[in-house]
mmCIF file of C-alpha atoms in Angstrom:
data_model
loop_
_atom_site.group_PDB
_atom_site.id
_atom_site.type_symbol
_atom_site.label_atom_id
_atom_site.label_comp_id
_atom_site.label_asym_id
_atom_site.label_seq_id
_atom_site.Cartn_x
_atom_site.Cartn_y
_atom_site.Cartn_z
ATOM 1 C CA MET A 152 0.000 0.000 0.000
ATOM 2 C CA ILE A 153 1.378 3.386 -1.081
ATOM 3 C CA HIS A 154 1.029 6.200 1.438
ATOM 4 C CA GLU A 155 0.937 9.833 0.392
ATOM 5 C CA THR A 156 3.543 12.133 1.819
ATOM 6 C CA PRO A 157 2.387 15.306 3.598
ATOM 7 C CA GLN A 158 3.516 17.300 0.567
ATOM 8 C CA GLN A 159 1.474 15.112 -1.787
ATOM 9 C CA ARG A 160 -1.597 15.496 0.421
ATOM 10 C CA ARG A 161 -1.179 19.266 0.445
ATOM 11 C CA GLN A 162 -0.888 19.287 -3.328
ATOM 12 C CA GLU A 163 -4.024 17.173 -3.660
ATOM 13 C CA ASP A 164 -5.885 19.438 -1.247
ATOM 14 C CA ASN A 165 -4.784 22.457 -3.246
ATOM 15 C CA ARG A 166 -5.996 20.882 -6.480
ATOM 16 C CA ASP A 167 -9.365 20.164 -4.877
ATOM 17 C CA ARG A 168 -9.538 23.738 -3.617
ATOM 18 C CA ILE A 169 -8.840 25.080 -7.090
ATOM 19 C CA LEU A 170 -11.462 22.820 -8.679
ATOM 20 C CA ALA A 171 -14.011 23.909 -6.069
ATOM 21 C CA ALA A 172 -13.243 27.510 -6.978
ATOM 22 C CA ALA A 173 -13.610 26.689 -10.684
ATOM 23 C CA ALA A 174 -16.993 25.089 -9.992
ATOM 24 C CA THR A 175 -18.092 28.259 -8.180
ATOM 25 C CA VAL A 176 -17.018 30.429 -11.113
ATOM 26 C CA VAL A 177 -18.868 28.188 -13.581
ATOM 27 C CA SER A 178 -21.955 28.277 -11.350
ATOM 28 C CA GLU A 179 -21.929 32.064 -11.216
ATOM 29 C CA ALA A 180 -20.626 33.003 -14.668
ATOM 30 C CA GLY A 181 -21.033 29.925 -16.878
ATOM 31 C CA LEU A 182 -18.313 28.395 -19.016
ATOM 32 C CA GLU A 183 -17.953 31.660 -20.890
ATOM 33 C CA GLY A 184 -16.931 33.343 -17.655
ATOM 34 C CA LEU A 185 -14.357 30.764 -16.634
ATOM 35 C CA SER A 186 -10.824 32.136 -16.558
ATOM 36 C CA ILE A 187 -7.613 31.429 -14.714
ATOM 37 C CA LYS A 188 -7.729 34.912 -13.209
ATOM 38 C CA LYS A 189 -11.259 34.464 -11.802
ATOM 39 C CA VAL A 190 -10.530 31.009 -10.438
ATOM 40 C CA ALA A 191 -7.297 32.196 -8.843
ATOM 41 C CA SER A 192 -9.151 35.044 -7.164
ATOM 42 C CA GLU A 193 -11.907 32.730 -5.908
ATOM 43 C CA ALA A 194 -9.326 30.277 -4.528
ATOM 44 C CA ASN A 195 -7.206 33.092 -3.038
ATOM 45 C CA TYR A 196 -4.254 32.222 -5.263
ATOM 46 C CA THR A 197 -2.170 34.259 -7.642
ATOM 47 C CA PRO A 198 -2.575 33.190 -11.286
ATOM 48 C CA GLY A 199 1.068 32.163 -11.270
ATOM 49 C CA ALA A 200 0.552 29.867 -8.302
ATOM 50 C CA LEU A 201 -2.505 28.300 -9.908
ATOM 51 C CA TYR A 202 -0.559 27.569 -13.105
ATOM 52 C CA ARG A 203 1.713 25.265 -11.090
ATOM 53 C CA TYR A 204 -1.255 22.935 -10.675
ATOM 54 C CA TYR A 205 -3.109 23.516 -13.929
ATOM 55 C CA PRO A 206 -0.841 24.880 -16.674
ATOM 56 C CA SER A 207 -3.690 26.108 -18.896
ATOM 57 C CA LYS A 208 -7.397 26.850 -18.927
ATOM 58 C CA ASP A 209 -7.875 23.679 -20.983
ATOM 59 C CA ALA A 210 -6.191 21.612 -18.284
ATOM 60 C CA LEU A 211 -8.303 23.252 -15.570
ATOM 61 C CA LEU A 212 -11.588 22.777 -17.437
ATOM 62 C CA ALA A 213 -10.677 19.194 -18.285
ATOM 63 C CA ALA A 214 -9.938 18.433 -14.629
ATOM 64 C CA LEU A 215 -13.240 19.969 -13.507
ATOM 65 C CA THR A 216 -15.173 18.014 -16.140
ATOM 66 C CA VAL A 217 -13.427 14.757 -15.261
ATOM 67 C CA GLN A 218 -14.179 15.310 -11.580
ATOM 68 C CA THR A 219 -17.845 15.985 -12.404
ATOM 69 C CA LEU A 220 -18.073 12.866 -14.554
ATOM 70 C CA GLY A 221 -16.453 10.821 -11.793
ATOM 71 C CA GLU A 222 -19.128 11.959 -9.355
ATOM 72 C CA LEU A 223 -21.806 11.167 -11.933
ATOM 73 C CA ALA A 224 -20.319 7.682 -12.466
ATOM 74 C CA GLN A 225 -20.745 6.948 -8.760
ATOM 75 C CA ILE A 226 -24.375 8.088 -8.880
ATOM 76 C CA MET A 227 -25.070 5.938 -11.933
ATOM 77 C CA MET A 228 -23.350 2.929 -10.387
ATOM 78 C CA ALA A 229 -25.470 3.177 -7.247
ATOM 79 C CA ALA A 230 -28.667 3.441 -9.321
ATOM 80 C CA SER A 231 -27.644 0.465 -11.474
ATOM 81 C CA GLU A 232 -28.012 -1.894 -8.519
ATOM 82 C CA ARG A 233 -31.777 -2.058 -9.013
ATOM 83 C CA PRO A 234 -33.133 -5.349 -10.455
ATOM 84 C CA GLY A 235 -34.053 -5.987 -14.067
ATOM 85 C CA LEU A 236 -35.099 -3.075 -16.230
ATOM 86 C CA GLN A 237 -35.010 -0.815 -13.183
ATOM 87 C CA SER A 238 -31.210 -0.926 -13.431
ATOM 88 C CA ILE A 239 -31.737 1.202 -16.546
ATOM 89 C CA THR A 240 -34.754 3.302 -15.593
ATOM 90 C CA ALA A 241 -33.231 4.149 -12.195
ATOM 91 C CA GLN A 242 -30.078 5.497 -13.825
ATOM 92 C CA ALA A 243 -32.117 7.748 -16.099
ATOM 93 C CA HIS A 244 -34.055 8.933 -13.064
ATOM 94 C CA ALA A 245 -30.831 9.500 -11.107
ATOM 95 C CA TYR A 246 -29.547 11.748 -13.876
ATOM 96 C CA ARG A 247 -32.795 13.740 -13.829
ATOM 97 C CA VAL A 248 -32.399 14.213 -10.080
ATOM 98 C CA TYR A 249 -28.747 15.178 -10.547
ATOM 99 C CA SER A 250 -29.697 17.834 -13.094
ATOM 100 C CA ARG A 251 -32.001 19.460 -10.523
ATOM 101 C CA GLU A 252 -29.727 19.132 -7.502
ATOM 102 C CA GLN A 253 -26.489 20.098 -9.281
ATOM 103 C CA PRO A 254 -27.652 22.549 -11.969
ATOM 104 C CA ALA A 255 -24.250 24.158 -12.494
ATOM 105 C CA MET A 256 -22.460 20.855 -13.066
ATOM 106 C CA TYR A 257 -25.344 19.608 -15.197
ATOM 107 C CA ALA A 258 -25.029 22.788 -17.271
ATOM 108 C CA LEU A 259 -21.286 22.158 -17.553
ATOM 109 C CA LEU A 260 -21.875 18.694 -19.008
ATOM 110 C CA ALA A 261 -24.641 19.990 -21.260
ATOM 111 C CA ALA A 262 -22.377 22.701 -22.657
ATOM 112 C CA MET A 263 -19.366 20.420 -23.036
ATOM 113 C CA ASN A 264 -21.403 17.859 -24.977
ATOM 114 C CA GLY A 265 -24.178 19.852 -26.616
ATOM 115 C CA SER A 266 -22.614 23.128 -27.653
ATOM 116 C CA PRO A 267 -21.008 23.313 -31.109
ATOM 117 C CA ARG A 268 -18.174 25.278 -29.540
ATOM 118 C CA VAL A 269 -14.996 23.352 -28.786
ATOM 119 C CA TRP A 270 -14.343 24.215 -25.159
ATOM 120 C CA VAL A 271 -11.152 22.172 -24.769
ATOM 121 C CA ALA A 272 -8.854 22.379 -27.780
ATOM 122 C CA ASP A 273 -5.911 20.493 -26.284
ATOM 123 C CA GLU A 274 -6.086 16.940 -27.636
ATOM 124 C CA THR A 275 -4.696 15.257 -24.521
ATOM 125 C CA SER A 276 -7.153 17.058 -22.258
ATOM 126 C CA ALA A 277 -10.041 16.291 -24.622
ATOM 127 C CA ARG A 278 -9.166 12.581 -24.623
ATOM 128 C CA THR A 279 -9.100 12.594 -20.831
ATOM 129 C CA ILE A 280 -12.649 13.966 -20.828
ATOM 130 C CA GLY A 281 -13.708 11.337 -23.363
ATOM 131 C CA GLY A 282 -12.365 8.575 -21.141
ATOM 132 C CA ALA A 283 -14.239 9.959 -18.149
ATOM 133 C CA MET A 284 -17.437 10.123 -20.187
ATOM 134 C CA VAL A 285 -17.054 6.458 -21.103
ATOM 135 C CA GLY A 286 -16.582 5.713 -17.405
ATOM 136 C CA ALA A 287 -19.744 7.607 -16.450
ATOM 137 C CA LEU A 288 -21.803 5.658 -18.991
ATOM 138 C CA SER A 289 -20.256 2.285 -18.189
ATOM 139 C CA PRO A 290 -22.828 1.400 -15.469
ATOM 140 C CA LEU A 291 -25.610 2.055 -17.980
ATOM 141 C CA ALA A 292 -23.891 -0.041 -20.653
ATOM 142 C CA ALA A 293 -23.409 -2.850 -18.131
ATOM 143 C CA ALA A 294 -27.099 -2.692 -17.209
ATOM 144 C CA PHE A 295 -28.078 -3.059 -20.858
ATOM 145 C CA GLY A 296 -25.748 -6.031 -21.124
ATOM 146 C CA ARG A 297 -27.334 -7.740 -18.117
ATOM 147 C CA CYS A 298 -30.839 -7.073 -19.387
ATOM 148 C CA ALA A 299 -29.963 -8.534 -22.790
ATOM 149 C CA HIS A 300 -28.460 -11.598 -21.108
ATOM 150 C CA ASP A 301 -31.652 -12.059 -19.068
ATOM 151 C CA GLY A 302 -33.869 -11.675 -22.131
ATOM 152 C CA LEU A 303 -35.412 -8.393 -20.974
ATOM 153 C CA VAL A 304 -34.231 -6.582 -24.121
ATOM 154 C CA ASP A 305 -33.055 -7.827 -27.496
ATOM 155 C CA ASP A 306 -29.369 -8.453 -28.099
ATOM 156 C CA GLY A 307 -27.550 -5.344 -29.253
ATOM 157 C CA ASP A 308 -24.616 -3.006 -28.712
ATOM 158 C CA SER A 309 -24.892 -2.136 -25.012
ATOM 159 C CA ARG A 310 -22.458 0.766 -25.234
ATOM 160 C CA GLU A 311 -24.318 2.315 -28.146
ATOM 161 C CA ARG A 312 -27.620 1.964 -26.316
ATOM 162 C CA ALA A 313 -26.152 3.611 -23.228
ATOM 163 C CA VAL A 314 -25.000 6.582 -25.298
ATOM 164 C CA LEU A 315 -28.332 6.878 -27.098
ATOM 165 C CA LEU A 316 -30.408 6.707 -23.925
ATOM 166 C CA TRP A 317 -28.209 9.178 -22.062
ATOM 167 C CA THR A 318 -28.230 11.703 -24.917
ATOM 168 C CA ALA A 319 -32.012 11.327 -25.230
ATOM 169 C CA VAL A 320 -32.465 12.081 -21.524
ATOM 170 C CA GLN A 321 -29.983 14.943 -21.761
ATOM 171 C CA GLY A 322 -31.887 16.441 -24.666
ATOM 172 C CA THR A 323 -35.312 16.281 -23.035
ATOM 173 C CA LEU A 324 -34.014 17.735 -19.770
ATOM 174 C CA GLN A 325 -32.753 20.780 -21.643
ATOM 175 C CA LEU A 326 -36.384 21.631 -22.369
ATOM 176 C CA ARG A 327 -36.869 22.691 -18.748
ATOM 177 C CA LYS A 328 -36.270 26.313 -19.613
ATOM 178 C CA GLN A 329 -39.414 26.147 -21.767
ATOM 179 C CA GLU A 330 -41.593 24.817 -18.939
ATOM 180 C CA ARG A 331 -42.243 28.301 -17.624
ATOM 181 C CA VAL A 332 -44.023 29.379 -20.813
ATOM 182 C CA ALA A 333 -45.685 26.095 -21.842
ATOM 183 C CA PRO A 334 -45.584 23.587 -18.981
ATOM 184 C CA GLU A 335 -48.325 21.431 -20.464
ATOM 185 C CA PHE A 336 -46.173 20.869 -23.561
ATOM 186 C CA PHE A 337 -42.594 21.050 -22.266
ATOM 187 C CA ASP A 338 -42.754 18.839 -19.174
ATOM 188 C CA ALA A 339 -39.109 17.763 -19.256
ATOM 189 C CA ASP A 340 -39.344 15.066 -16.599
ATOM 190 C CA ARG A 341 -42.397 13.469 -18.180
ATOM 191 C CA LEU A 342 -40.882 13.656 -21.644
ATOM 192 C CA SER A 343 -37.657 12.138 -20.356
ATOM 193 C CA GLN A 344 -39.517 9.220 -18.794
ATOM 194 C CA THR A 345 -41.536 8.726 -21.973
ATOM 195 C CA MET A 346 -38.348 8.735 -24.019
ATOM 196 C CA VAL A 347 -36.750 6.063 -21.822
ATOM 197 C CA GLY A 348 -39.828 3.865 -22.145
ATOM 198 C CA THR A 349 -39.992 4.345 -25.902
ATOM 199 C CA LEU A 350 -36.349 3.390 -26.375
ATOM 200 C CA LEU A 351 -36.635 0.316 -24.156
ATOM 201 C CA ARG A 352 -39.689 -0.927 -26.030
ATOM 202 C CA GLY A 353 -37.888 -0.261 -29.306
ATOM 203 C CA TRP A 354 -35.048 -2.468 -28.105
ATOM 204 C CA GLY A 355 -37.423 -5.333 -27.455
ATOM 205 C CA ALA A 356 -38.517 -4.839 -23.844
ATOM 206 C CA ASP A 357 -42.021 -5.942 -22.885
ATOM 207 C CA THR A 358 -44.369 -2.979 -22.537
ATOM 208 C CA ALA A 359 -45.828 -4.147 -19.235
ATOM 209 C CA LYS A 360 -42.362 -4.690 -17.753
ATOM 210 C CA VAL A 361 -41.192 -1.286 -18.964
ATOM 211 C CA ASP A 362 -44.221 0.419 -17.449
ATOM 212 C CA ALA A 363 -43.694 -1.452 -14.170
ATOM 213 C CA ALA A 364 -39.997 -0.520 -14.046
ATOM 214 C CA LEU A 365 -40.752 3.146 -14.671
ATOM 215 C CA ARG A 366 -43.525 3.166 -12.082
ATOM 216 C CA GLN A 367 -41.423 1.397 -9.442
ATOM 217 C CA THR A 368 -38.473 3.679 -10.106
ATOM 218 C CA PHE A 369 -40.632 6.773 -9.764
ATOM 219 C CA GLU A 370 -42.379 5.517 -6.622
ATOM 220 C CA SER A 371 -39.110 4.672 -4.905
ATOM 221 C CA GLY A 372 -37.376 7.847 -6.002
ATOM 222 C CA GLY A 373 -34.796 5.738 -7.834
ATOM 223 C CA GLN A 374 -33.408 4.339 -4.571
ATOM 224 C CA SER A 375 -32.675 0.683 -4.095
#
């Protein structure tokens, strides 16, 4: 077992402090407002001191995104422990809850994935984010694999299905800003649940079992 030295622990604490400051800046000013200068000020660092930990804005944004995706992966993994089709419906529900409880980090992921703008140009940093995204969707892909093995859905590419379902949920949740003007039409949570059910039925799941999984997930709040 490798033990961290006091210096290594201090460095890790400092990195966490900087990322917390970056999250605050993103929450208050959005990705457009993120800058090394603002983060340094929020963390009570000089820009020069911050650069020792994150040598560029790309590196800082990549680290914040990877941290966010790591937290999301843990949430998805916990939700995936439900039985049968609920291992899928509960993960979709968990992401809906996450989007409400962590709006700034949800907005970060939405912008990083949905905006046509390239937020991280550095190839190494971008690949790091891609790897973290794969990790966050791995519990969902594994759930699809188990359901296919158990005959609850047709055989198919579990990773592709995980990506499709997650992007479908992501897209419907972004309609929340329209709920204020037309709530009867743009009910993001209802549309998201409908989308999950539609995709599952399209992949061969029994309608009654899909409806039961969605109902049980909703009634339990997605908790196992």
